Amino acid sequence: MTAAVDTFARDRLPPPGQLPEFLFETPELQFPPRLNCVVELLDRRIAAGEGGRPCLLAPGGLRWSYADLRERVDRIAQVLVRELGLRPGQRVLLRAPNTPMMAACWLAVVKAGGIAVPTMPLLRAVELRAILAKAQVGLALCDRRLAEELAAAADDAPQPLRCLLFATGEPDSGAELDAAMARHPEPFEAFDSAADDTCLLAFTSGTTGVPKATMHFHRDILAACACWPRHVLRPRADDVFAGSPPLAFTFGLGGLLLFPLSVGASVLLLERVTPADLVQGIVEHGVTTLFTAPTSYRNLAAFGAQLRASALRQCVSAGEALPAATRQLWREATGIELIDGIGSTELLHIFISADEREARPGATGKVVPGYRACVVDEALRPLPPGEVGRLAVKGPTGCRYLDDERQRQYVQGGWNLTGDAYRMDADGYFHYQARTDDLIVSAGYNIAAPEVEGALLLHPAVAECGVIGVGDEARGQIVKAFVVLRPGHAPSAALAAELQAFVRSQIAPYKYPRALRFIAALPRTGTGKIQRFRLRDLPEEDPQP
């Protein structure tokens, strides 16, 4: 039974008939009815006498042990409960780059019985406003450098938002949360959560631009740690993790917080993740395990000589399809075979993968123990090896959209349908083919075409527009916009650059159209819907659709 006092999340779970089938077929997936995942990830480590082990690292010499982290987590949890009046089940928005304080805030919210709502630093007010409304967020913890956009979003939010700002590194009495933490040195007893209480709302924009919130339980967090890391990554306590994905992405949350904590390892958290920054961090901090996207690996390959001389031994690729050429380039540059994998926000983390020994060029991998997967047709009938169809997955984690009709599309017949087209070979390896929806995956980021269109339409020169993803050697895909101008505006390179800059000012910069073409009219259906597939077929020399 839920222990939550605020039943917002419980009341908005999909009905039982729309949930996937959940599988708990191995001993490590047998969870007790009462469970707080932070106790398992953090408190038990210290109870075992390992509080002095290094845990969170950052450039500039910041170094927290497991005991240091728990002290800060407990102080934040005390502030949440005693000063902000957090009720179990209440949502808390988190906004910060990848820093030790961001990690501590996530753990504190969950330990106190709240629901963490992490957000990417790049999000603008319009995107944050949608999250505040969807999750009905009343509390927030925010890096003070990122307060402006959140404040703008809160002005139009459907309910008041109480926000405490915190400093980046060492405690700063001038920051509200830091000052409040100083008033609460006492330990915090973890809230007695139910295993199936929601502790995380992870947002994904999907293909429509309307945000979807995926609901994950305490048991889901531990299930993710028990499957792919244990059977594929096989991390060690002396490993040092690092990478580029934000903690607001479940790829980053797992790889840069949950998985290392689950084995007592340490993490280097980097705010800046340019290739040079990553290489410097890897070399200076003895990083052994790297998480990033194929685009990043292509850029990092130029530093092969430095990386070969470093402690790096494991490299995980996810977030977009891994080209065989990138795998080969990385192996030639570093001597390391990439660990590829596919996961989703809906299922929390990776469910198909292969380790270094079993990796095959062009293949994502095999089903991770604890999960089942198959390729199915439109009627959910399994297809034989070699045929392309829809990827269907089930396991200990699965899709639970918060109060969203799109649940019916993602979950069918007990299966999670990821929106990916795959084929499986005779040896059980899954080979990615394409997305089955309009989601644009560029350099590991998911970008919804309608959201970019909406930003373009705010510009006074734009009458209509259509956005698609087109192939790109470096990024997998890039966003391409087709723009119809209002009377009085003429196509030009200067206007194209102005529109690109305008989109970057309206929504997260990585979503802007890297290619832009002016056309006379958009191809539409008889009911007025844009026919995006026809945009792909427009001849470059003919500006007419």
C-alpha positions as a printed Julia matrix, in Angstrom:
545×3 Matrix{Float64}:
  0.0     0.0     0.0
  1.21    3.49   -0.79
  2.74    5.47    2.03
  2.25    8.76    0.2
  0.18   11.47    1.83
 -0.04   13.46   -1.39
 -1.68   10.93   -3.73
 -1.37   13.03   -6.91
  0.85   10.47   -8.65
 -1.01    7.41   -7.41
 -4.31    8.87   -8.56
 -2.94    9.47  -12.07
 -1.4     6.1   -12.78
 -2.66    4.42  -15.95
 -5.54    2.01  -15.3
 -4.46   -1.61  -14.8
 -5.62   -2.61  -18.27
 -3.22   -0.12  -19.87
 -0.12   -1.15  -17.92
  2.58   -3.39  -19.38
  3.22   -6.82  -17.96
  5.96   -6.55  -15.34
  8.44   -9.4   -14.92
 10.36  -10.2   -11.73
 11.89  -13.52  -12.68
 15.28  -13.49  -10.95
 16.21  -13.41   -7.24
 17.69   -9.9    -7.41
 14.33   -8.59   -8.65
 12.36   -9.79   -5.63
 11.66   -6.61   -3.7
 10.03   -6.24   -0.27
  6.75   -4.31   -0.06
  8.4    -1.44    1.85
 11.42    0.07    0.17
 13.23    3.4    -0.06
 15.79    3.17   -2.86
 18.1     5.78   -1.27
 18.5     3.59    1.81
 19.7     0.78   -0.45
 21.99    2.97   -2.57
 23.5     5.21    0.11
 22.64    4.41    3.72
 23.47    0.7     3.5
 26.87    1.51    2.05
 27.69    3.55    5.14
 26.18    0.95    7.48
 28.62   -1.53    5.94
 31.53    0.65    7.05
 32.26    2.16    3.64
 31.4     5.78    4.39
 34.97    6.88    3.76
 35.01    5.65    0.16
 35.2     8.41   -2.49
 31.8     9.06   -4.03
 31.28   12.34   -5.92
 34.08   14.29   -7.58
 34.13   17.56   -9.5
 36.77   19.74  -11.18
 38.56   22.11   -8.85
 39.26   19.52   -6.17
 35.75   18.94   -4.82
 35.65   15.42   -3.41
 32.8    13.96   -1.33
 32.94   10.59    0.38
 29.82    8.49    0.8
 29.54    9.85    4.33
 29.89   13.42    3.05
 27.14   12.82    0.53
 24.81   11.33    3.12
 25.36   14.24    5.45
 24.33   16.69    2.73
 21.42   14.52    1.63
 20.13   14.38    5.21
 20.47   18.15    5.65
 18.54   18.81    2.42
 15.87   16.29    3.41
 15.47   18.03    6.79
 15.05   21.38    5.02
 12.46   19.91    2.66
 10.38   18.46    5.47
 10.87   20.95    8.29
 11.09   24.24    6.44
  9.27   23.62    3.15
  6.66   21.25    4.57
  7.25   18.52    2.01
  4.53   15.88    2.09
  5.29   12.32    0.98
  4.27   12.09   -2.66
  4.78   15.8    -3.36
  6.73   16.75   -6.49
  9.98   18.73   -6.27
 11.47   20.22   -9.43
 15.27   20.08   -9.63
 17.24   22.4   -11.89
 21.04   22.32  -12.09
 23.93   21.12  -14.24
 25.67   17.87  -13.38
 27.08   18.81   -9.97
 27.37   17.04   -6.62
 24.63   19.32   -5.25
 22.25   18.25   -8.02
 22.92   14.61   -7.12
 22.44   15.32   -3.41
 19.15   17.12   -4.06
 17.82   14.19   -6.1
 18.67   11.71   -3.38
 17.28   13.96   -0.63
 13.9    14.4    -2.32
 13.53   10.66   -2.76
 14.79    9.82    0.73
 12.22   12.21    2.2
  9.39   10.49    0.32
  9.02   13.14   -2.37
  8.98   12.72   -6.13
 11.99   14.12   -7.96
 11.28   16.05  -11.17
 14.76   16.7   -12.64
 15.02   19.13  -15.55
 17.79   19.87  -18.02
 19.72   23.11  -17.57
 19.1    24.1   -21.2
 15.31   24.23  -20.88
 13.66   27.61  -21.3
 10.72   29.09  -19.43
  8.12   27.84  -21.91
  9.33   24.26  -21.46
  9.65   24.53  -17.69
  6.16   26.01  -17.5
  4.71   22.92  -19.18
  6.5    20.67  -16.68
  5.31   22.7   -13.69
  1.74   22.43  -14.94
  1.81   18.75  -15.87
  3.35   17.63  -12.57
  1.61   20.29  -10.46
  4.9    21.2    -8.86
  4.88   23.42   -5.78
  8.5    23.11   -4.62
 11.82   23.53   -6.42
 15.54   23.37   -5.66
 17.57   25.3    -8.22
 21.19   26.2    -8.93
 21.19   29.96   -8.5
 22.86   30.43  -11.89
 19.76   28.98  -13.56
 17.09   30.82  -11.57
 16.0    33.31  -14.24
 14.17   30.94  -16.6
 12.54   29.09  -13.69
 11.32   32.36  -12.21
  9.84   33.33  -15.57
  8.11   29.95  -15.81
  6.74   30.25  -12.28
  5.08   33.59  -13.05
  2.46   31.84  -15.2
  2.38   28.5   -13.38
 -1.03   27.19  -12.28
  0.04   27.12   -8.64
  2.57   29.01   -6.5
  6.13   27.71   -6.62
  8.38   27.91   -3.59
 12.0    27.68   -4.68
 15.27   27.53   -2.75
 18.47   28.4    -4.6
 21.78   26.7    -3.9
 25.43   27.36   -4.68
 27.5    25.3    -7.06
 30.28   23.82   -4.95
 31.15   24.37   -1.32
 28.4    25.71    0.99
 27.63   29.4     0.58
 25.61   31.12    3.29
 24.37   33.57    0.68
 22.39   30.79   -1.04
 19.01   30.01    0.53
 19.29   26.23    0.54
 22.88   26.29    1.78
 21.92   28.56    4.66
 18.96   26.36    5.55
 21.14   23.22    5.45
 23.43   24.75    8.07
 20.48   24.83   10.49
 19.89   21.05   10.27
 22.98   18.96   11.1
 20.98   16.05   12.52
 20.59   12.72   10.63
 17.4    12.14    8.67
 15.45    8.92    8.93
 14.36    7.83    5.47
 10.65    7.88    4.75
  9.11    4.4     4.88
  8.04    4.29    1.24
  6.21    1.49   -0.47
  8.19   -0.27   -3.19
  5.58    0.88   -5.68
  5.47    4.52   -4.61
  6.5     6.88   -7.38
  9.84    8.57   -6.68
 10.73    9.95  -10.13
  8.87   11.82  -12.85
 11.13   11.74  -15.9
  9.88   13.96  -18.72
 10.12   13.11  -22.39
  8.76   15.34  -25.12
  7.96   12.45  -27.46
  6.84   13.39  -30.94
  4.12   15.95  -30.3
  5.9    18.57  -28.24
  3.39   18.05  -25.42
  5.5    16.74  -22.53
  4.93   13.24  -21.2
  5.92   12.38  -17.65
  7.07    8.82  -17.08
  6.44    7.53  -13.56
  9.05    5.35  -11.88
  8.78    3.58   -8.52
 11.41    2.97   -5.84
 11.61   -0.64   -7.01
 12.21    0.51  -10.6
 15.35    2.37   -9.55
 16.81   -0.76   -7.99
 15.6    -2.99  -10.83
 17.5    -0.84  -13.31
 20.63   -1.3   -11.17
 20.1    -5.07  -11.0
 19.77   -5.75  -14.74
 21.97   -4.06  -17.33
 24.84   -2.97  -15.02
 25.12   -6.35  -13.34
 24.97   -8.46  -16.51
 26.59   -6.23  -19.14
 28.64   -3.41  -17.61
 29.78   -5.36  -14.53
 31.19   -2.31  -12.69
 33.64   -2.54   -9.8
 33.87   -0.6    -6.57
 37.15    0.98   -7.66
 35.68    2.33  -10.91
 35.38    6.05  -11.59
 32.41    6.97  -13.78
 32.05   10.08  -15.97
 30.09   11.19  -19.01
 28.07   13.8   -20.84
 24.33   13.04  -20.37
 22.52   15.31  -17.88
 21.25   13.77  -14.66
 17.8    14.86  -15.88
 18.08   12.19  -18.62
 17.53    8.67  -17.32
 20.63    7.66  -19.33
 22.63   10.11  -17.23
 20.81    9.4   -13.98
 21.65    5.72  -14.23
 25.17    5.99  -15.56
 26.29    8.94  -13.47
 24.54    8.33  -10.14
 22.48    5.18   -9.61
 24.81    2.56  -11.07
 28.04    3.75   -9.43
 26.29    4.11   -6.05
 24.91    0.6    -6.38
 28.44   -0.87   -6.29
 30.23    1.71   -4.13
 32.09    3.34   -7.02
 32.77    7.06   -7.55
 31.59    9.58  -10.15
 33.22   12.6   -11.75
 30.42   15.09  -12.44
 31.22   17.59  -15.17
 29.25   20.71  -16.03
 31.19   21.28  -19.25
 31.41   18.25  -21.52
 33.27   19.39  -24.6
 35.67   16.75  -25.93
 38.59   18.6   -24.34
 36.79   18.8   -20.98
 35.95   15.08  -21.04
 39.49   14.08  -21.92
 40.94   16.32  -19.22
 38.55   14.84  -16.66
 39.31   11.28  -17.74
 43.07   11.8   -17.49
 43.18   13.88  -14.28
 40.67   11.82  -12.25
 41.47    8.32  -13.44
 38.08    7.74  -15.05
 37.53    4.1   -15.98
 33.93    4.12  -17.23
 32.52    6.62  -19.73
 28.9     7.27  -20.75
 28.18    9.38  -23.82
 26.54    9.35  -27.27
 28.05    8.2   -30.6
 28.5    11.8   -31.74
 30.72   12.46  -28.75
 32.78    9.31  -29.35
 33.45   10.46  -32.91
 34.77   13.76  -31.57
 36.75   12.16  -28.74
 38.54    9.78  -31.11
 40.91   12.61  -32.04
 42.31   12.33  -28.5
 43.06    8.61  -28.89
 46.69    8.81  -27.8
 45.81   10.52  -24.5
 42.94    8.13  -23.85
 45.08    5.06  -24.52
 47.45    6.25  -21.8
 44.61    6.84  -19.32
 42.78    4.45  -16.96
 39.74    4.31  -19.28
 38.56    0.72  -19.83
 34.78    0.79  -20.47
 32.82    3.05  -22.81
 29.03    2.98  -23.05
 27.18    4.35  -26.06
 23.45    5.08  -26.04
 21.02    7.87  -26.84
 21.11    7.27  -30.61
 22.0     4.47  -33.0
 25.7     3.58  -33.02
 27.08    3.45  -36.58
 29.47    0.6   -37.28
 31.98    3.17  -38.55
 31.96    4.95  -35.18
 32.55    1.66  -33.35
 35.52    0.94  -35.61
 36.89    4.49  -35.3
 36.78    4.31  -31.5
 38.38    0.89  -31.35
 41.2     2.0   -33.65
 41.73    5.23  -31.69
 41.62    3.81  -28.16
 41.75    0.02  -28.33
 38.4    -0.1   -26.49
 35.3    -1.86  -27.85
 32.17    0.23  -27.29
 29.31   -1.16  -25.21
 26.19   -0.24  -27.19
 22.66   -0.23  -25.83
 19.1     0.96  -26.32
 16.92    2.15  -23.48
 14.07    4.59  -23.11
 12.79    7.07  -20.58
  9.66    4.94  -20.35
 11.62    1.84  -19.26
 14.18    3.91  -17.3
 17.36    2.52  -18.82
 19.02    0.02  -21.19
 17.2    -3.23  -22.03
 19.08   -4.41  -25.15
 22.87   -4.35  -25.18
 26.09   -6.32  -25.62
 29.31   -6.21  -23.68
 32.76   -5.8   -25.2
 33.2    -9.52  -25.87
 29.88  -10.07  -27.63
 29.59   -6.77  -29.5
 28.87   -6.97  -33.23
 29.25   -4.07  -35.65
 25.85   -2.74  -36.69
 23.97   -4.57  -33.93
 22.66   -3.0   -30.72
 22.98   -6.29  -28.87
 20.85   -8.95  -27.19
 18.09   -8.72  -24.61
 19.43   -7.83  -21.17
 18.69  -10.53  -18.54
 15.51   -9.59  -16.71
 13.82   -8.36  -19.91
 12.17   -9.95  -22.92
 12.08   -8.41  -26.37
 10.81   -9.33  -29.82
 10.06   -7.77  -33.19
  6.35   -7.7   -33.96
  4.01   -6.67  -36.75
  1.05   -4.29  -36.46
 -1.04   -7.06  -34.89
  1.67   -7.76  -32.26
  2.55  -11.08  -33.91
  6.25  -11.96  -33.54
  8.15  -11.74  -36.79
 10.8   -14.27  -37.83
 14.5   -13.38  -37.81
 15.49  -10.99  -40.56
 12.14   -9.2   -40.88
 11.76   -5.56  -39.85
  9.0    -4.63  -37.43
  8.19   -2.84  -34.21
 10.38   -3.4   -31.16
  8.34   -4.76  -28.22
  9.84   -5.06  -24.71
  8.74   -6.09  -21.22
 10.58   -6.56  -17.94
 10.78   -5.28  -14.35
 10.36   -1.67  -15.54
  7.85   -0.28  -18.01
  5.83    2.65  -19.25
  3.52    4.49  -16.87
  2.63    7.88  -18.32
  1.21   10.38  -15.86
 -2.43   10.91  -16.84
 -1.81   10.66  -20.58
 -3.87    9.06  -23.35
 -0.66    8.19  -25.18
 -0.27    5.31  -22.74
 -2.54    3.31  -25.07
 -0.08    3.78  -27.91
  3.08    2.88  -26.01
  1.66   -0.14  -24.2
 -0.26   -2.74  -26.15
 -0.95   -6.34  -25.23
  1.31   -6.09  -22.18
  4.27   -4.98  -24.31
  6.12   -1.66  -24.34
  6.32   -0.48  -27.96
  9.32    1.8   -28.04
  8.67    3.49  -31.38
 11.78    1.88  -32.91
 11.88   -0.33  -35.98
 14.25   -3.29  -35.55
 15.1    -6.64  -37.02
 16.49   -9.59  -35.07
 19.0   -11.98  -36.6
 19.15  -15.74  -36.13
 21.58  -15.36  -33.19
 19.24  -13.08  -31.22
 21.04   -9.82  -31.97
 18.81   -6.8   -32.54
 19.63   -4.41  -35.4
 18.24   -0.86  -35.37
 16.52    0.31  -38.57
 14.75    3.63  -37.87
 12.29    5.46  -35.66
  8.66    4.64  -36.27
  7.42    8.11  -35.34
  8.38   11.72  -36.0
 10.89   11.98  -33.2
 14.18   13.49  -34.32
 17.19   11.99  -32.53
 20.16   14.3   -32.96
 23.46   13.7   -31.15
 21.57   11.74  -28.49
 18.89   14.39  -27.88
 15.21   13.72  -28.56
 13.61   16.61  -30.41
  9.92   16.9   -31.26
  9.23   18.46  -34.66
  6.03   20.28  -33.57
  7.87   21.98  -30.72
 10.45   23.46  -33.11
  7.64   24.49  -35.46
  5.9    26.26  -32.6
  9.03   28.26  -31.8
  9.52   29.28  -35.44
  5.92   30.41  -35.74
  6.51   32.98  -33.0
  8.76   34.94  -35.36
  6.89   37.71  -37.23
  8.4    36.71  -40.58
  7.13   33.11  -40.47
  3.73   32.26  -41.89
  3.99   28.47  -41.84
  6.68   25.89  -41.28
  7.33   22.18  -41.2
 10.2    20.41  -39.44
 11.74   17.01  -40.11
 14.9    15.13  -39.24
 17.41   14.47  -41.99
 20.45   12.23  -41.95
 23.76   13.67  -40.84
 27.08   11.85  -40.66
 28.25   13.6   -37.52
 25.03   13.79  -35.46
 22.93   10.92  -36.79
 20.15   13.36  -37.64
 19.77   17.12  -37.68
 16.66   19.29  -37.54
 15.66   20.75  -40.9
 12.97   23.42  -41.15
 10.91   24.33  -44.21
  9.64   27.9   -43.84
  6.91   29.81  -45.64
  7.4    33.56  -45.18
  4.8    36.22  -44.6
  4.29   38.88  -47.29
  6.92   41.57  -47.14
  9.74   39.19  -46.18
 12.2    37.78  -48.71
 14.3    34.65  -48.37
 17.95   35.3   -47.57
 20.88   33.76  -45.75
 20.68   36.53  -43.18
 17.03   35.79  -42.44
 17.75   32.08  -42.15
 20.45   32.82  -39.57
 18.07   35.16  -37.74
 15.4    32.45  -37.54
 17.91   29.91  -36.23
 19.05   32.32  -33.53
 15.43   33.1   -32.66
 14.61   29.43  -32.08
 17.67   29.08  -29.83
 16.32   31.96  -27.74
 12.88   30.38  -27.37
 13.58   26.73  -26.6
 16.59   24.61  -25.63
 19.41   25.56  -28.04
 20.09   21.98  -29.18
 16.62   21.9   -30.79
 17.24   24.66  -33.32
 17.1    23.82  -37.07
 20.67   23.36  -38.29
 19.3    23.37  -41.85
 16.61   25.78  -43.03
 14.95   26.11  -46.41
 12.41   28.64  -47.64
  9.52   27.26  -49.7
  6.33   28.71  -51.19
  3.82   26.44  -49.45
  3.69   23.37  -47.26
  2.3    20.07  -48.51
 -0.86   19.27  -46.55
 -3.58   16.67  -46.37
 -7.17   17.45  -47.21
 -7.8    18.13  -43.53
 -4.9    20.57  -43.31
 -2.26   18.39  -41.65
  1.34   18.82  -42.75
  2.6    15.89  -44.83
  6.13   15.72  -43.45
  7.03   12.75  -45.58
  6.55   14.91  -48.69
  9.0    17.46  -47.33
 11.68   14.79  -47.57
 10.93   14.34  -51.27
 11.14   17.98  -52.32
 13.78   18.41  -55.03
 16.46   20.79  -53.89
 16.37   22.76  -57.12
 12.59   23.26  -56.99
 11.27   25.57  -54.25
  7.67   24.45  -54.82
  6.23   21.48  -52.9
